[in-house]
Coordinates of N, CA and C in Angstrom, one line a residue:
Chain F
X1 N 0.8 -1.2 0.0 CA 0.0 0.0 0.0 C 0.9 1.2 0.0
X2 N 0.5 2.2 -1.0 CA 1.4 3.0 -1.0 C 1.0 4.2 -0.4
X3 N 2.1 5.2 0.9 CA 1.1 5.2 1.8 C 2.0 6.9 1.8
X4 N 1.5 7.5 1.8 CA 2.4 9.7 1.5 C 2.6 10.0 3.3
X5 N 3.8 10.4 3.0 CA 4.2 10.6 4.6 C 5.0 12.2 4.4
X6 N 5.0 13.0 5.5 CA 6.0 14.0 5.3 C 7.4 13.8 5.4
X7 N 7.4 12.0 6.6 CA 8.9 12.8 7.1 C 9.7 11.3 5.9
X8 N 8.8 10.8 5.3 CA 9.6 9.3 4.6 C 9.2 9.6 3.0
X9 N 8.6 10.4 2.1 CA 7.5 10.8 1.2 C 6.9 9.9 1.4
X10 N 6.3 9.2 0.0 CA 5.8 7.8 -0.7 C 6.7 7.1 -0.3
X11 N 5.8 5.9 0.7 CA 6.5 4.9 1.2 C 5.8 4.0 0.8
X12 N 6.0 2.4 0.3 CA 5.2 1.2 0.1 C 5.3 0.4 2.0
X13 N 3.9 0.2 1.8 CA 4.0 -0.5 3.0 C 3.3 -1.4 2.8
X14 N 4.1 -2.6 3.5 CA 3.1 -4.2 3.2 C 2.0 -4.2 4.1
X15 N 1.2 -5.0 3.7 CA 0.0 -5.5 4.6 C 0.4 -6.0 6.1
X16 N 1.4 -6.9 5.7 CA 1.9 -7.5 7.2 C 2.2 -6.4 7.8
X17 N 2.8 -5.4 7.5 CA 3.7 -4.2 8.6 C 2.3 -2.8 9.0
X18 N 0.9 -3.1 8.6 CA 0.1 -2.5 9.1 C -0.4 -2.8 10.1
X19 N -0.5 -1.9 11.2 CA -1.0 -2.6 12.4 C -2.7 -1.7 12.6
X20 N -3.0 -2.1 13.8 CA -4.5 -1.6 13.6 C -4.5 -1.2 15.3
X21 N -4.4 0.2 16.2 CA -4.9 0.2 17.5 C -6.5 0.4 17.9
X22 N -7.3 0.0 18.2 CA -8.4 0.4 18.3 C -8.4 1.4 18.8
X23 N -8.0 1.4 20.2 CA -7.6 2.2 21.5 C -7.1 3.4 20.9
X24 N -6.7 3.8 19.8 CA -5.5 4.6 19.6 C -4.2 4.8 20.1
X25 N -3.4 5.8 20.5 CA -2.3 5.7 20.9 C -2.5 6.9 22.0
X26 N -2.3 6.9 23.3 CA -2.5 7.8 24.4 C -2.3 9.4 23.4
X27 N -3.4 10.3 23.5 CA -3.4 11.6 23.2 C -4.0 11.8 21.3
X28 N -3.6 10.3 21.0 CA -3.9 10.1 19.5 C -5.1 9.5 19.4
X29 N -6.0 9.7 20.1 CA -6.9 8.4 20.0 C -7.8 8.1 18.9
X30 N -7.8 9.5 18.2 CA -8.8 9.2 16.6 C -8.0 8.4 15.8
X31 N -6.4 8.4 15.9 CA -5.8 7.5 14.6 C -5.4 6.0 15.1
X32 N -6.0 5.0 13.8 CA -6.0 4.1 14.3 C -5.0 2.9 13.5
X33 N -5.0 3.3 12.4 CA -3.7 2.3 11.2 C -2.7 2.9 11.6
X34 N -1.8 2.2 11.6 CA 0.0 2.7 11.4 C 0.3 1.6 10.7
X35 N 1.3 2.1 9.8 CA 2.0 1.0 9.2 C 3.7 1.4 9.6
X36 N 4.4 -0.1 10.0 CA 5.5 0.0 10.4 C 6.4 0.0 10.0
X37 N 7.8 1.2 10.0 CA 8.7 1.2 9.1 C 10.2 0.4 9.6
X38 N 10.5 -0.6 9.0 CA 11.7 -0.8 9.5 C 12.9 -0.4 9.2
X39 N 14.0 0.0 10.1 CA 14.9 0.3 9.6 C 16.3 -0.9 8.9
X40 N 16.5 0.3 7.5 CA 17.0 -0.4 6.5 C 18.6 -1.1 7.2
X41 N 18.7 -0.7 8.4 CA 19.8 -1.7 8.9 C 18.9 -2.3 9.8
X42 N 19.3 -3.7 9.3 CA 18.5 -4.6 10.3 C 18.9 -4.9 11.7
X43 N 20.1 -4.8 11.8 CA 20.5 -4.8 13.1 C 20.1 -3.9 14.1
X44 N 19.6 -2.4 13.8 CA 18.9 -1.6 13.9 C 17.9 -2.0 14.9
X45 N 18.2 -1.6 16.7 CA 16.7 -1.8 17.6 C 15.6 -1.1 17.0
X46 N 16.1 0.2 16.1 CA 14.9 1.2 16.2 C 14.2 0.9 14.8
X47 N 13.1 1.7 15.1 CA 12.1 1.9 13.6 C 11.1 2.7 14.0
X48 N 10.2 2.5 13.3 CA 9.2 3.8 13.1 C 7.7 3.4 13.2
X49 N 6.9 4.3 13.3 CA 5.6 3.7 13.1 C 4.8 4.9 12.5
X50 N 4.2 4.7 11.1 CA 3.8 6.0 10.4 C 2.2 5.7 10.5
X51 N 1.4 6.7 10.8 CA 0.1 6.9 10.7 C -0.3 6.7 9.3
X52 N -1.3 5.8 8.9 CA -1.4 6.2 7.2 C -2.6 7.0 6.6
X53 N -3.2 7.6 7.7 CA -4.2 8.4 7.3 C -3.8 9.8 7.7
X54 N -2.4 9.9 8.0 CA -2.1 11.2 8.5 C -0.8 11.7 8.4
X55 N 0.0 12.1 7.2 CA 1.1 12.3 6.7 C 2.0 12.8 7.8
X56 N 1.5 13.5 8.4 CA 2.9 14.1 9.6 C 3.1 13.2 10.7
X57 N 2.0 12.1 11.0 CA 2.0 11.6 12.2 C 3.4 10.4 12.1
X58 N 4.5 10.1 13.0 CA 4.9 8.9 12.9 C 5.7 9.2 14.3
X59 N 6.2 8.3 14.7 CA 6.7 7.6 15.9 C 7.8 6.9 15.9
X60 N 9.1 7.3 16.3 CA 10.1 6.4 16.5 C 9.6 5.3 17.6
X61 N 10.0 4.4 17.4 CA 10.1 3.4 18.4 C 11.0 2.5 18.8
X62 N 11.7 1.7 19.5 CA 12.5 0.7 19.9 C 12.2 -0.4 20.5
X63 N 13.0 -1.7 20.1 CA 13.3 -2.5 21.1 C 13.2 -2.4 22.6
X64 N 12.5 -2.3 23.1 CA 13.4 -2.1 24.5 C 13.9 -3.1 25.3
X65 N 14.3 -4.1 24.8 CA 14.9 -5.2 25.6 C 16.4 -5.3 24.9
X66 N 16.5 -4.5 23.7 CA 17.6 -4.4 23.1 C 18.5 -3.3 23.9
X67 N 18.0 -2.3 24.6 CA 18.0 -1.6 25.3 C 18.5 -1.7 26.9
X68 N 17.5 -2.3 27.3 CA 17.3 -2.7 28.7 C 16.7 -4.3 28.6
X69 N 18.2 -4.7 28.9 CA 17.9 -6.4 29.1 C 16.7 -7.2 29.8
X70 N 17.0 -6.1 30.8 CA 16.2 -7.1 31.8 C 15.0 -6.5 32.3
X71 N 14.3 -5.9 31.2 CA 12.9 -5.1 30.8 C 11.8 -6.4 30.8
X72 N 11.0 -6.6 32.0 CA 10.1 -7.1 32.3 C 9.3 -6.9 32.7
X73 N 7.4 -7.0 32.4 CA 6.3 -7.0 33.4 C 5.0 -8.0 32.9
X74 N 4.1 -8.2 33.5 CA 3.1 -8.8 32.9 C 2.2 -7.6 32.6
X75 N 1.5 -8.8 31.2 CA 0.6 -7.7 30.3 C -1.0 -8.4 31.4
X76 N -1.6 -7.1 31.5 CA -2.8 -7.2 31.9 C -3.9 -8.1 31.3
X77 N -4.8 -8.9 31.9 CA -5.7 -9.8 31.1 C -6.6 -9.0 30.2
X78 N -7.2 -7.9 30.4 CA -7.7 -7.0 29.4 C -6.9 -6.6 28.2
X79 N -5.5 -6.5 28.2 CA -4.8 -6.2 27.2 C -4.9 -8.0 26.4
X80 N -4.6 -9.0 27.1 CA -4.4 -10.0 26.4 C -5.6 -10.4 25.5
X81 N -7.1 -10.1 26.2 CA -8.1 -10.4 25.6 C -8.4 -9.4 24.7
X82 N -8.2 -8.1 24.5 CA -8.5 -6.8 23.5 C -7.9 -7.4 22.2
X83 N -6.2 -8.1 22.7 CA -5.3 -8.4 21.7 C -5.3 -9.4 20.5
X84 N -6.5 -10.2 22.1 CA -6.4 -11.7 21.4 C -4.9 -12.5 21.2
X85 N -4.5 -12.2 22.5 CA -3.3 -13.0 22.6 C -3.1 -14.5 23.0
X86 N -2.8 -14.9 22.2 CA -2.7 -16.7 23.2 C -1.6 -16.9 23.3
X87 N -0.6 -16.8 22.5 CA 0.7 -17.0 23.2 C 1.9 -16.0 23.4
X88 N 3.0 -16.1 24.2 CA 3.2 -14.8 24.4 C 4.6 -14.9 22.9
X89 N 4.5 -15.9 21.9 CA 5.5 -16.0 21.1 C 5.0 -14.6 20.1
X90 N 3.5 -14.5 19.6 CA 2.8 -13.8 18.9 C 2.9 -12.0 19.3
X91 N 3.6 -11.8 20.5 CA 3.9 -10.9 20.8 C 5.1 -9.9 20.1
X92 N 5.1 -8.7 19.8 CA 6.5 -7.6 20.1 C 6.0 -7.0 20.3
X93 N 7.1 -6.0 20.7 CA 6.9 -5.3 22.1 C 8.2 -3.7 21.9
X94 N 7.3 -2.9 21.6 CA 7.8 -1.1 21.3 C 8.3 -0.4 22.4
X95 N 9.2 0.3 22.2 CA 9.1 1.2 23.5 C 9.3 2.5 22.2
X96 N 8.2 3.8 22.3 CA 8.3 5.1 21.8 C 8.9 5.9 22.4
X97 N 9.6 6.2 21.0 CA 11.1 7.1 21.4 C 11.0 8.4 21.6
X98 N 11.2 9.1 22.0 CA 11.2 10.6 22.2 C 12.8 11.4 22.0
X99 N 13.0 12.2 21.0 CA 14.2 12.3 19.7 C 14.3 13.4 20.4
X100 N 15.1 14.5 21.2 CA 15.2 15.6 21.1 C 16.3 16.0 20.7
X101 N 16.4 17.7 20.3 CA 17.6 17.9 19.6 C 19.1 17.2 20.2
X102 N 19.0 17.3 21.3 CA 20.3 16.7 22.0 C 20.1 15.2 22.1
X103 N 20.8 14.6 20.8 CA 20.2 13.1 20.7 C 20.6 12.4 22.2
X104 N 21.4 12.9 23.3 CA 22.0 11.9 24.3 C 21.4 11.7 25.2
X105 N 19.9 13.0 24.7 CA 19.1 12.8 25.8 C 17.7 12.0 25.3
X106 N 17.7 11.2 24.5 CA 16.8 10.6 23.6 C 16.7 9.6 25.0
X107 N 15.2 9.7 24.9 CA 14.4 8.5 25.9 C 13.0 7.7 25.6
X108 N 13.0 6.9 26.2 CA 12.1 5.8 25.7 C 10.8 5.4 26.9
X109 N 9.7 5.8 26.8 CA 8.7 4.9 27.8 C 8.7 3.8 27.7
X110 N 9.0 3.3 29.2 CA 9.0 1.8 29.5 C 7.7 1.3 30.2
X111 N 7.2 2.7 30.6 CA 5.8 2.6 31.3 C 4.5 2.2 30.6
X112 N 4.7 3.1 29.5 CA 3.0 2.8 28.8 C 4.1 1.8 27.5
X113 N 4.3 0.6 27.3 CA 4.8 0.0 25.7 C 4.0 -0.1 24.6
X114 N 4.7 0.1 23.4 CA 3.4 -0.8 22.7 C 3.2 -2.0 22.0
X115 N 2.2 -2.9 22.5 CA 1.7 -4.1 22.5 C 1.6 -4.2 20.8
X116 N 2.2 -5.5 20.0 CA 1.4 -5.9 18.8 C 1.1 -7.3 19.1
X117 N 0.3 -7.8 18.4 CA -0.3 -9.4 17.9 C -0.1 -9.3 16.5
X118 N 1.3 -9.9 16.2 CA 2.1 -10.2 15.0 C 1.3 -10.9 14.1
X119 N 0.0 -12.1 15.2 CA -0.7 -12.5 13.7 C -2.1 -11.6 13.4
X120 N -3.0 -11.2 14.3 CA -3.4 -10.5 13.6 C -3.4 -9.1 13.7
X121 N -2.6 -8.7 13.9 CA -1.8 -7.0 13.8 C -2.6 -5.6 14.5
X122 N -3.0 -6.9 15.7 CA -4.0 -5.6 16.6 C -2.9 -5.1 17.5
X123 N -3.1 -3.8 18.0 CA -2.0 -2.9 18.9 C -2.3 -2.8 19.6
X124 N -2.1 -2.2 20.4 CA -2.1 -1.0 21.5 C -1.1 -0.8 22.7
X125 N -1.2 0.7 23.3 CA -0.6 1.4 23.8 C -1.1 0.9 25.3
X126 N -0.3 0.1 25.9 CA -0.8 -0.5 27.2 C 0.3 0.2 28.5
X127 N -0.9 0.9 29.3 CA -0.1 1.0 30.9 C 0.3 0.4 31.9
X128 N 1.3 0.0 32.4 CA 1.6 -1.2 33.2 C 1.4 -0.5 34.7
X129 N 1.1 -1.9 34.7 CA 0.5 -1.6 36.8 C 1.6 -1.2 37.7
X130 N 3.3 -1.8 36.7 CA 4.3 -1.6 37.8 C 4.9 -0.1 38.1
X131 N 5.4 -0.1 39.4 CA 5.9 1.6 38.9 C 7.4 1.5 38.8
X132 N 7.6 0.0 38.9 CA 9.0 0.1 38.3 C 9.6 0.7 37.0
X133 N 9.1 1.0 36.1 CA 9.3 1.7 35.1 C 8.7 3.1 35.2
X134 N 9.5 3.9 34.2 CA 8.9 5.6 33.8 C 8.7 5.6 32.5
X135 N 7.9 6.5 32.2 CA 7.7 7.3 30.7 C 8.8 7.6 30.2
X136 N 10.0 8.0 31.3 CA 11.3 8.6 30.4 C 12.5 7.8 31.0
X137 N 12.7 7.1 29.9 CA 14.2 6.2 30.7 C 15.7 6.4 29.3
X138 N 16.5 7.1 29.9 CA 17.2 7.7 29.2 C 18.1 6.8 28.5
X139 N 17.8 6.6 26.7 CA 18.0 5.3 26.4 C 20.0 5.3 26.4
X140 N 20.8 6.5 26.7 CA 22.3 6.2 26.6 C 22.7 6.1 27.9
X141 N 22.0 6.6 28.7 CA 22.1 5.8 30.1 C 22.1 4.8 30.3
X142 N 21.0 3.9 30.0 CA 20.7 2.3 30.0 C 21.3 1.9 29.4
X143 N 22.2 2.0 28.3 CA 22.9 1.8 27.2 C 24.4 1.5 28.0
X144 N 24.8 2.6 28.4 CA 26.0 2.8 29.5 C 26.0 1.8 31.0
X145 N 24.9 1.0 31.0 CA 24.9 0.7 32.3 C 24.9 -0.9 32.4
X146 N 24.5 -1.1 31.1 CA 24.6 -2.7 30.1 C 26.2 -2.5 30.0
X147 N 27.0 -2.0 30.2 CA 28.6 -1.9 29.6 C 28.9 -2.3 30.9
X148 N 28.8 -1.5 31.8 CA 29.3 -2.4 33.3 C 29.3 -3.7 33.9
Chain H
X1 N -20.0 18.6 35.6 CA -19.6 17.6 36.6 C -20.3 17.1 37.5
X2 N -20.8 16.1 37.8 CA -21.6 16.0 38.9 C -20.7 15.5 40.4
X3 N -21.8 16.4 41.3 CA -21.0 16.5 42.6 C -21.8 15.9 43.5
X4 N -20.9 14.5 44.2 CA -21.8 14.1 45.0 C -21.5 13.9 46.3
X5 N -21.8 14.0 48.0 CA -21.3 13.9 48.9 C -21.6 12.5 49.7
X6 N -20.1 12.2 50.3 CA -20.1 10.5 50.5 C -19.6 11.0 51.6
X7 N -19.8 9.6 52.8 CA -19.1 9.4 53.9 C -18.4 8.6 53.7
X8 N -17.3 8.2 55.0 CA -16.8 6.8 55.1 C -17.3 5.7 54.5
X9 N -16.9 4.9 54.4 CA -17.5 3.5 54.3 C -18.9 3.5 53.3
X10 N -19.0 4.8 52.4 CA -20.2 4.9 51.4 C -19.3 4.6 49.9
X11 N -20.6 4.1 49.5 CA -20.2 4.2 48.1 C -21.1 4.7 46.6
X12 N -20.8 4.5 45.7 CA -21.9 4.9 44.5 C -21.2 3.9 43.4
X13 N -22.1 3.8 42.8 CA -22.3 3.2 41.3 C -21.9 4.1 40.0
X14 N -21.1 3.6 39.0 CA -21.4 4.1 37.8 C -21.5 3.2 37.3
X15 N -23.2 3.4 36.5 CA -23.5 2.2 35.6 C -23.7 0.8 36.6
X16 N -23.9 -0.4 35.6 CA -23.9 -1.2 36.5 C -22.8 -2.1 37.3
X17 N -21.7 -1.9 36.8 CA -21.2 -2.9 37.0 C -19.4 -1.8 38.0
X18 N -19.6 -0.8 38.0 CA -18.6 0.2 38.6 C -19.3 0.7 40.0
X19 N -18.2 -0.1 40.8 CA -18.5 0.8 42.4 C -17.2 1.5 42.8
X20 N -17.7 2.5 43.6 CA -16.6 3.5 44.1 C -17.0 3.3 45.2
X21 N -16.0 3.3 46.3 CA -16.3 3.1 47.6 C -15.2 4.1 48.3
X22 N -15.7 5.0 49.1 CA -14.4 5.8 50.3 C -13.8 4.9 51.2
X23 N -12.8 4.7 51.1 CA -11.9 3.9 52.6 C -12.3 4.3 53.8
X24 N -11.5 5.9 53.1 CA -10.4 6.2 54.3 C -10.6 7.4 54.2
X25 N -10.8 8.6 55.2 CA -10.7 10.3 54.9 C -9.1 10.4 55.8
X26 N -8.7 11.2 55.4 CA -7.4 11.5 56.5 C -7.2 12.8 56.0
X27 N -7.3 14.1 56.8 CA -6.7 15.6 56.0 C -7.2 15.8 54.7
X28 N -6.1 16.2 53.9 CA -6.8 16.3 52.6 C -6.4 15.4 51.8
X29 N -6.7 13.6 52.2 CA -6.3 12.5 51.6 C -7.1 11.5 51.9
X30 N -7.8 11.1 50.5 CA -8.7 10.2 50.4 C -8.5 9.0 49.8
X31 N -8.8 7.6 50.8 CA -8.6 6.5 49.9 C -9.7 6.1 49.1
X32 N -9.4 5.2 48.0 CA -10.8 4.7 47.3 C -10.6 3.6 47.2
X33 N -11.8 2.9 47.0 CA -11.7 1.4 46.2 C -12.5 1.5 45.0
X34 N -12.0 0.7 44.5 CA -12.9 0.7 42.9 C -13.1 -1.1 42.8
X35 N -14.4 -1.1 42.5 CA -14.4 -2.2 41.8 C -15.0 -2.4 40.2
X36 N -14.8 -2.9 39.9 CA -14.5 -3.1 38.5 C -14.4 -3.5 37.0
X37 N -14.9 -4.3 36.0 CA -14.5 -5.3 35.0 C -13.1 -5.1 35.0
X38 N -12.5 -6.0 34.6 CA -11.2 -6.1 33.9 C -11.2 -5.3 32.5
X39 N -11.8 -5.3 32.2 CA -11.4 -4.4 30.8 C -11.9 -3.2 30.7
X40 N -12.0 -2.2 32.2 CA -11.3 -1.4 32.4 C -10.4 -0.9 32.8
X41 N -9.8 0.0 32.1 CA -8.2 0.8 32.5 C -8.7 1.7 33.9
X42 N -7.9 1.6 35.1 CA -7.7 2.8 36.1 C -6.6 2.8 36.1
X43 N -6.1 4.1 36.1 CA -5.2 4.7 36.8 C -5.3 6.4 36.8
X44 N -4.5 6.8 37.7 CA -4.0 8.0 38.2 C -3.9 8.7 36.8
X45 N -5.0 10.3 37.0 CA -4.9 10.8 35.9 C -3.6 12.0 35.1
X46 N -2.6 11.6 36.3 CA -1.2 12.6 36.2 C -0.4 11.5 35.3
X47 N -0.9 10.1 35.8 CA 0.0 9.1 34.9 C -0.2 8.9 32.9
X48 N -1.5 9.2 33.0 CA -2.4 9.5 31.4 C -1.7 10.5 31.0
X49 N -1.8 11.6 31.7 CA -1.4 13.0 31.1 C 0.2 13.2 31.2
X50 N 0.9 12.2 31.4 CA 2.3 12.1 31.6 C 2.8 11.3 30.6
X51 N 2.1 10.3 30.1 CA 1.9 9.5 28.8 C 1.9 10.4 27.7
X52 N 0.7 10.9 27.7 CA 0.2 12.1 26.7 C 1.4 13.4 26.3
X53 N 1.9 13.3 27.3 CA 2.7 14.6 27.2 C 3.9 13.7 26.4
X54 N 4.5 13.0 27.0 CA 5.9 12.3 26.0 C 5.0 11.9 24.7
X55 N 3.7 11.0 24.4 CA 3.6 11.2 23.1 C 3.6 12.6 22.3
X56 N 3.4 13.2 22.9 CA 3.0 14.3 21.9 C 4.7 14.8 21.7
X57 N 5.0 14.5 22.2 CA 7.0 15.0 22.0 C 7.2 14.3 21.0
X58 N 7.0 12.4 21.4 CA 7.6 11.7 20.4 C 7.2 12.0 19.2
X59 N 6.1 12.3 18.6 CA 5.5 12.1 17.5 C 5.8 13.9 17.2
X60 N 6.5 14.8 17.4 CA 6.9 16.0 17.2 C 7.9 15.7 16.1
X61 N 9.2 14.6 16.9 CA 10.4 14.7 16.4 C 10.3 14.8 14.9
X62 N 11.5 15.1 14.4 CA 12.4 14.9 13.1 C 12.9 13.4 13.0
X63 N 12.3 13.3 11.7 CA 13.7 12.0 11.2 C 14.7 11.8 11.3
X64 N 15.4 11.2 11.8 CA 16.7 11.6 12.1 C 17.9 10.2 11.9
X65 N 18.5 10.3 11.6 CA 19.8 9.0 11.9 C 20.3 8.6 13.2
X66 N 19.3 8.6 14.1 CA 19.7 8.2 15.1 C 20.8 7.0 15.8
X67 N 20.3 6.2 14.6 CA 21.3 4.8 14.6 C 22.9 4.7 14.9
X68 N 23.1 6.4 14.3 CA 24.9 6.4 13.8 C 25.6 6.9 15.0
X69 N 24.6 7.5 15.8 CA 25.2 7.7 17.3 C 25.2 6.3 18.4
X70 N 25.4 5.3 17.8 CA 24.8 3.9 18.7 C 26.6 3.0 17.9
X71 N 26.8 3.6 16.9 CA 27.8 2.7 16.6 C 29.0 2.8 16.8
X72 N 29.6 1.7 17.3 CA 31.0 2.1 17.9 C 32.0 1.5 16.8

């Protein structure tokens, strides 16, 4: 699907890499397609997630376990059943990046992630019950702390 | 908005299947209990609007090569 973006122009996006949130995305809640961009290095934790009904909208996002190893919590029974998740292999799992000019201060929510079901490409932006995690976890921090 | 006045150990309904109940009054700190379905979301409305606030940052950014600052 060929899909007009501001920050990628004309991008083709496959069917598989469309996802669908019902929920929207906290503050976004009218938009509900994104189609997912991956970055052309694959080794690459990061990528993107472009709105396709909305040219300016997109989202960096990451790995976050590429990140922060030992990034764990359970997903809520509400989110599993919204998701229609049965197993947790059908899972990945986003953390949205927040890019500021000073890329060192680039951080990632660990608090709210976002949930996909890889087979049938439902989303959502889920809040975790723990408070072990924040909204802003500073990804060269974590990065530096995996080195020790 | 609707304003309603509870005591201790009172509670109210929204809808059928949502109760609010007061714990606890202490000063100007009040516990609640909720009860609930599971497929609804509570939480603390500073935690939504803390969410909201980094989205709306994330989805600000520029494209950027972020990648090239990751490689050693």
């Amino acid at each position: 699907m060929l899909v007009k973006t501001t920050h990628f122009g004309e991008i083709d996006i496959k069917d598989e890499d469309i996802i669908e949130f019902d929920e929207g995305i906290v503050g976004f809640e009218d938009i509900h397609r994104y189609g997912i961009i991956k970055n052309q290095d694959s080794d690459s934790p990061f990528s993107w997630i472009q709105a396709i009904e909305k040219p300016e909208l997109a989202f960096a996002i990451v790995d976050p376990f590429a990140i922060k190893k030992d990034y764990d919590f359970v997903l809520n029974d509400e989110y599993v059943k919204a998701l229609e998740i049965e197993n947790p292999s059908q899972v990945n799992v986003f953390a949205i990046v927040v890019v500021p000019e000073d890329l060192k201060k680039m951080s990632m929510n660990l608090k709210a992630p976002v949930i996909v079901n890889k087979e049938n490409r439902k989303a959502a932006q889920v809040i975790l019950d723990t408070d072990e995690y924040t909204v802003r976890h500073y990804i060269m921090d974590e990065l530096q702390k995996q080195e020790v | 908005m609707l304003v309603l006045s509870r005591k201790k150990d009172q509670s109210l309904m929204i809808g059928n299947d949502i109760e609010l109940t007061i714990i606890e009054i202490q000063g100007d700190q009040v516990k609640l209990g909720l009860k609930a379905p599971k497929n609804i979301s509570i939480y603390r409305k500073e935690l939504y609007l803390e969410i909201q606030e980094e989205n709306k940052k994330a989805a600000a950014a520029d494209v950027v090569e972020f990648d090239s600052i990751f490689k050693k």
